[in-house]
CSV table of C-alpha atoms and ligand atoms in Angstrom, one decimal:
chain,number,residue,atom,x,y,z
A,441,MET,CA,96.7,89.5,120.4
A,442,LYS,CA,97.2,93.2,120.3
A,443,ILE,CA,100.8,93.5,118.2
A,444,ILE,CA,103.0,96.1,117.1
A,445,MET,CA,105.5,95.6,113.9
A,446,LEU,CA,108.2,97.9,114.5
A,447,GLY,CA,111.4,98.6,112.3
A,448,ALA,CA,113.3,100.9,109.8
A,449,PRO,CA,111.5,101.4,106.4
A,450,GLY,CA,112.1,98.2,104.0
A,451,ALA,CA,112.7,96.2,107.2
A,452,GLY,CA,110.0,93.9,106.1
A,453,LYS,CA,107.0,94.9,108.4
A,454,GLY,CA,104.3,94.8,105.6
A,455,SER,CA,105.5,91.6,104.2
A,456,GLN,CA,105.6,89.9,107.9
A,457,ALA,CA,102.3,91.8,108.8
A,458,SER,CA,100.3,90.3,106.1
A,459,ARG,CA,101.6,86.5,106.8
A,460,ILE,CA,100.9,86.8,110.4
A,461,SER,CA,97.5,88.7,110.2
A,462,ALA,CA,96.3,85.8,107.6
A,463,MET,CA,97.5,83.2,110.0
A,464,TYR,CA,96.0,84.7,113.3
A,465,LYS,CA,93.0,86.3,111.4
A,466,LEU,CA,94.1,89.9,112.9
A,467,PRO,CA,93.2,93.1,111.1
A,468,HIS,CA,96.6,94.3,109.7
A,469,ILE,CA,96.6,98.1,110.3
A,470,SER,CA,99.3,99.9,108.1
A,471,THR,CA,99.0,103.7,108.5
A,472,GLY,CA,101.2,104.1,105.3
A,473,ASP,CA,98.8,102.1,103.4
A,474,ILE,CA,95.9,104.1,104.9
A,475,PHE,CA,97.3,107.2,103.6
A,476,ARG,CA,98.4,105.8,100.1
A,477,LYS,CA,94.6,104.5,99.8
A,478,ASN,CA,93.6,108.1,100.4
A,479,ILE,CA,96.2,109.6,98.0
A,480,SER,CA,94.9,107.3,95.2
A,481,GLU,CA,91.4,108.4,95.8
A,482,GLY,CA,92.3,111.8,96.2
A,483,THR,CA,90.7,112.6,99.4
A,484,ARG,CA,91.9,115.9,101.5
A,485,LEU,CA,93.7,113.6,104.1
A,486,GLY,CA,95.6,112.0,101.1
A,487,LYS,CA,96.6,115.4,99.8
A,488,LYS,CA,97.8,116.5,103.0
A,489,ALA,CA,99.6,113.2,103.9
A,490,LYS,CA,101.5,113.3,100.3
A,491,GLU,CA,103.1,116.4,100.9
A,492,TYR,CA,105.2,114.8,103.7
A,493,MET,CA,105.3,111.2,102.4
A,494,ASP,CA,107.0,112.4,99.0
A,495,LYS,CA,109.7,114.4,101.1
A,496,GLY,CA,110.3,110.8,103.2
A,497,GLU,CA,109.2,113.0,106.2
A,498,LEU,CA,106.5,112.0,108.9
A,499,VAL,CA,102.8,113.0,108.5
A,500,PRO,CA,102.2,115.1,111.6
A,501,ASP,CA,101.4,113.3,114.7
A,502,SER,CA,97.7,115.0,115.0
A,503,LEU,CA,96.6,113.6,111.6
A,504,VAL,CA,98.0,110.2,112.2
A,505,ILE,CA,96.5,109.7,115.7
A,506,GLU,CA,93.3,110.9,114.5
A,507,ILE,CA,93.2,108.1,111.5
A,508,ALA,CA,94.7,105.2,114.0
A,509,THR,CA,92.3,105.9,116.8
A,510,ASP,CA,89.3,105.9,114.3
A,511,ARG,CA,90.4,102.5,113.1
A,512,LEU,CA,91.5,101.1,116.4
A,513,LEU,CA,87.9,101.9,117.9
A,514,GLN,CA,86.2,99.8,114.9
A,515,ASP,CA,84.4,96.5,116.1
A,516,ASP,CA,86.9,94.1,114.2
A,517,CYS,CA,89.7,95.5,116.3
A,518,GLN,CA,88.1,94.8,119.4
A,519,LYS,CA,89.9,91.3,119.9
A,520,GLY,CA,93.2,92.1,118.5
A,521,PHE,CA,95.0,93.7,115.9
A,522,LEU,CA,98.5,94.0,114.0
A,523,LEU,CA,100.0,97.5,113.9
A,524,ASP,CA,102.4,98.0,111.1
A,525,GLY,CA,104.1,101.5,111.0
A,526,PHE,CA,102.3,103.1,113.8
A,527,PRO,CA,103.5,104.2,116.3
A,528,ARG,CA,106.2,106.0,115.0
A,529,THR,CA,106.9,108.8,117.5
A,530,VAL,CA,106.8,108.7,121.3
A,531,ALA,CA,104.0,111.0,121.1
A,532,GLN,CA,102.1,108.7,119.0
A,533,ALA,CA,102.9,105.5,121.3
A,534,GLU,CA,101.6,107.6,124.5
A,535,GLU,CA,98.4,108.4,122.6
A,536,LEU,CA,98.0,104.6,121.9
A,537,ASP,CA,98.5,103.9,125.4
A,538,LYS,CA,95.7,106.1,126.2
A,539,ILE,CA,93.5,105.0,123.7
A,540,MET,CA,94.2,101.3,124.9
A,541,LYS,CA,93.4,102.4,128.6
A,542,LYS,CA,90.4,104.0,127.6
A,543,ILE,CA,89.1,100.7,126.1
A,544,GLY,CA,90.4,98.7,129.0
A,545,LYS,CA,93.1,97.1,126.9
A,546,GLU,CA,96.8,96.9,126.6
A,547,ILE,CA,99.4,96.1,123.8
A,548,ASP,CA,100.8,92.5,124.2
A,549,LYS,CA,104.0,92.5,122.3
A,550,VAL,CA,106.4,94.8,120.1
A,551,ILE,CA,108.2,92.9,117.2
A,552,ALA,CA,111.4,94.9,116.6
A,553,LEU,CA,112.8,93.9,112.9
A,554,GLU,CA,116.4,94.5,112.5
A,555,VAL,CA,118.1,95.0,109.4
A,556,SER,CA,121.1,97.0,108.2
A,557,ASP,CA,121.1,100.3,106.2
A,558,ASP,CA,122.8,98.9,103.0
A,559,GLU,CA,120.2,95.9,103.0
A,560,ILE,CA,117.3,98.4,103.3
A,561,ILE,CA,118.4,100.7,100.4
A,562,GLU,CA,118.7,97.4,98.0
A,563,ARG,CA,115.2,96.3,99.5
A,564,ILE,CA,113.5,99.3,98.9
A,565,THR,CA,114.7,100.3,95.5
A,566,GLY,CA,113.9,96.8,94.1
A,567,ARG,CA,110.4,96.8,95.7
A,568,ARG,CA,107.3,96.5,93.4
A,569,VAL,CA,103.7,96.4,94.6
A,570,SER,CA,100.8,94.8,92.7
A,571,LYS,CA,98.1,97.4,91.6
A,572,VAL,CA,95.8,94.4,91.7
A,573,THR,CA,96.3,92.5,94.7
A,574,GLY,CA,98.2,95.0,96.9
A,575,LYS,CA,100.8,92.1,97.4
A,576,ILE,CA,104.6,93.3,98.1
A,577,TYR,CA,107.2,91.9,95.9
A,578,HIS,CA,111.0,92.4,95.1
A,579,ILE,CA,112.3,92.0,91.9
A,580,LYS,CA,115.5,90.0,93.1
A,581,TYR,CA,114.4,88.3,96.4
A,582,ASN,CA,110.7,87.8,96.1
A,583,PRO,CA,109.4,88.0,92.3
A,584,PRO,CA,105.9,87.4,91.6
A,585,VAL,CA,104.9,84.2,90.2
A,586,ASP,CA,101.2,84.5,89.4
A,587,GLU,CA,100.9,88.1,88.7
A,588,LYS,CA,101.9,90.1,85.5
A,589,LEU,CA,104.7,92.2,85.6
A,590,GLU,CA,102.6,95.2,84.1
A,591,ASP,CA,100.4,95.1,87.2
A,592,LEU,CA,103.4,96.0,89.6
A,593,GLU,CA,104.3,99.6,90.3
A,594,GLN,CA,106.9,101.2,92.3
A,595,ARG,CA,106.1,103.4,95.3
A,596,ALA,CA,106.3,107.2,94.9
A,597,ASP,CA,108.6,107.3,98.0
A,598,ASP,CA,110.8,104.0,96.9
A,599,ASN,CA,113.9,106.2,95.5
A,600,GLU,CA,117.3,106.1,96.9
A,601,GLU,CA,117.0,110.0,97.8
A,602,THR,CA,113.8,109.6,100.0
A,603,VAL,CA,115.1,106.2,101.3
A,604,LYS,CA,118.2,107.8,103.0
A,605,LYS,CA,115.6,110.7,104.6
A,606,ARG,CA,113.4,107.9,105.6
A,607,LEU,CA,116.2,106.1,107.4
A,608,ALA,CA,117.4,109.4,109.0
A,609,VAL,CA,113.8,110.2,110.4
A,610,TYR,CA,113.6,106.7,111.6
A,611,ASN,CA,116.6,106.9,113.5
A,612,GLU,CA,115.8,110.2,114.9
A,613,GLN,CA,112.1,110.2,115.7
A,614,THR,CA,111.1,106.2,115.7
A,615,ALA,CA,114.0,104.3,117.3
A,616,PRO,CA,112.9,106.3,120.7
A,617,VAL,CA,109.6,104.4,120.5
A,618,LEU,CA,111.7,101.0,120.8
A,619,ASP,CA,113.0,102.6,124.3
A,620,PHE,CA,109.6,103.5,125.2
A,621,TYR,CA,108.3,100.0,125.1
A,622,LYS,CA,111.5,98.4,126.4
A,623,LYS,CA,110.7,100.1,129.5
A,624,GLN,CA,107.5,98.4,129.5
A,625,ASN,CA,109.4,95.2,128.8
A,626,LYS,CA,107.3,94.1,125.5
A,627,VAL,CA,109.9,94.4,122.9
A,628,TYR,CA,111.2,91.2,121.2
A,629,GLU,CA,113.9,91.8,118.7
A,630,VAL,CA,113.9,89.5,115.4
A,631,ASP,CA,116.9,89.1,113.0
A,632,GLY,CA,115.3,90.7,109.8
A,633,ALA,CA,118.0,89.8,107.5
A,634,GLN,CA,116.9,86.2,107.4
A,635,ARG,CA,114.7,84.6,104.6
A,636,LEU,CA,111.2,85.9,104.8
A,637,GLU,CA,109.7,82.5,106.0
A,638,ASN,CA,112.2,82.1,108.7
A,639,ILE,CA,111.5,85.5,110.0
A,640,THR,CA,107.7,84.4,110.1
A,641,LYS,CA,108.8,81.4,112.1
A,642,ASP,CA,110.8,83.6,114.9
A,643,ILE,CA,107.7,85.9,115.0
A,644,ILE,CA,105.1,82.7,115.6
A,645,GLU,CA,107.6,81.5,118.1
A,646,ILE,CA,107.5,84.8,119.9
A,647,LEU,CA,103.6,85.2,119.7
A,648,GLU,CA,103.0,81.7,121.2
A,649,LYS,CA,105.1,82.2,124.3
B,1907,AP5,P1,105.2,103.3,105.6
B,1907,AP5,O1,104.3,102.7,104.6
B,1907,AP5,O2,105.0,102.7,106.7
B,1907,AP5,O3,106.6,102.9,105.0
B,1907,AP5,P2,108.0,102.6,105.9
B,1907,AP5,O4,107.8,102.5,107.6
B,1907,AP5,O5,108.9,103.4,105.0
B,1907,AP5,O6,108.4,100.9,105.5
B,1907,AP5,P3,108.2,100.4,104.0
B,1907,AP5,O7,106.4,100.1,103.9
B,1907,AP5,O8,108.9,101.1,103.2
B,1907,AP5,O9,108.9,99.0,104.6
B,1907,AP5,P4,108.3,97.7,105.2
B,1907,AP5,O10,109.0,97.3,106.5
B,1907,AP5,O11,106.7,97.5,105.2
B,1907,AP5,O12,108.8,96.5,104.6
B,1907,AP5,P5,108.2,95.5,103.1
B,1907,AP5,O13,107.6,94.4,103.8
B,1907,AP5,O14,107.5,96.4,102.1
B,1907,AP5,O15,105.2,104.7,105.7
B,1907,AP5,C1,105.2,105.6,104.2
B,1907,AP5,C2,105.2,107.0,104.8
B,1907,AP5,O16,103.8,107.3,105.2
B,1907,AP5,C3,106.1,107.3,105.7
B,1907,AP5,O17,107.3,107.8,105.4
B,1907,AP5,C4,105.5,108.7,106.4
B,1907,AP5,O18,105.4,109.7,105.7
B,1907,AP5,C5,104.0,108.2,106.3
B,1907,AP5,N1,103.7,107.6,107.6
B,1907,AP5,C6,103.0,106.3,107.5
B,1907,AP5,N2,103.0,105.9,109.0
B,1907,AP5,C7,103.0,107.1,109.6
B,1907,AP5,C8,103.0,107.6,110.9
B,1907,AP5,N3,102.7,106.4,112.0
B,1907,AP5,N4,103.2,108.6,111.6
B,1907,AP5,C9,103.8,109.7,110.7
B,1907,AP5,N5,103.9,109.3,109.4
B,1907,AP5,C10,103.7,108.0,109.1
B,1907,AP5,O19,109.5,95.1,102.6
B,1907,AP5,C11,110.4,96.0,101.8
B,1907,AP5,C12,111.0,95.1,100.4
B,1907,AP5,O20,112.0,94.2,100.7
B,1907,AP5,C13,109.8,94.4,99.5
B,1907,AP5,O21,110.2,94.4,98.3
B,1907,AP5,C14,110.1,92.9,100.3
B,1907,AP5,O22,109.5,92.1,99.3
B,1907,AP5,C15,111.5,93.0,100.6
B,1907,AP5,N6,111.6,92.0,101.6
B,1907,AP5,C16,110.7,92.0,102.7
B,1907,AP5,N7,111.5,91.0,103.7
B,1907,AP5,C17,112.6,90.5,103.0
B,1907,AP5,C18,113.4,89.3,103.6
B,1907,AP5,N8,113.4,88.8,104.5
B,1907,AP5,N9,114.5,89.0,102.5
B,1907,AP5,C19,114.6,89.8,101.4
B,1907,AP5,N10,113.7,90.6,100.8
B,1907,AP5,C20,112.7,91.1,101.8
B,1908,MG,MG1,105.3,98.6,104.7
């Protein structure tokens, strides 16, 4: 299973990808998570990525493609993977196709999560992430049960101003990626405004088809 999870910021890519990857034992590859790990470790890559992420802009393709290629060529990805937040430009999607071709594989399905802009702003401003487990919560929609409130933090780019910029960047640079995969007949649209567990059910149905 080689799956891409596509959707606007806050559409629920990370929440669904962690459920699906656990169920199917697939590596969950989030370029955003890789960058945030590098930022917290103070690496050169992290410092470079932070300049863009804090402004809600995309990290340059060359940097993203390098880290994604590196990750996809690792042993645990050879049987399948779940991509979250990559590819995000047509150039990245074309590069991914080239990598796949080189290793004699192909992307199977693209899950497109659809959520309205108003809902997205509410989701992102209420999101909290655990410093301990990395789990994603929402103060209203998905509050933690077992974790302490003081272990939760807000992402640096989760403020209303940056979210608006991220949405504009999504519409301009990432929406064309959907058309790229529609031409390959790989896109499956899912109503992302439902409850978390109903969305997971819809995704499983698509993957089992
Ligand atoms: P990235 O980390 O990928 O962020 P994003 O695309 O903006 O998406 P989010 O992680 O914000 O949202 P999500 O869809 O994962 O939603 P979640 O499940 O958390 O990228 C960050 C930055 O890194 C980019 O801006 C860019 O600078 C850079 N970057 C990363 N990849 C790149 C690339 N390929 N190229 C260039 N630059 C790149 O859910 C959100 C909230 O909603 C949570 O609180 C959750 O609990 C809640 N929620 C989820 N589902 C539901 C539901 N069904 N009902 C109610 N609440 C829900
Ligand atoms: Mg995410």
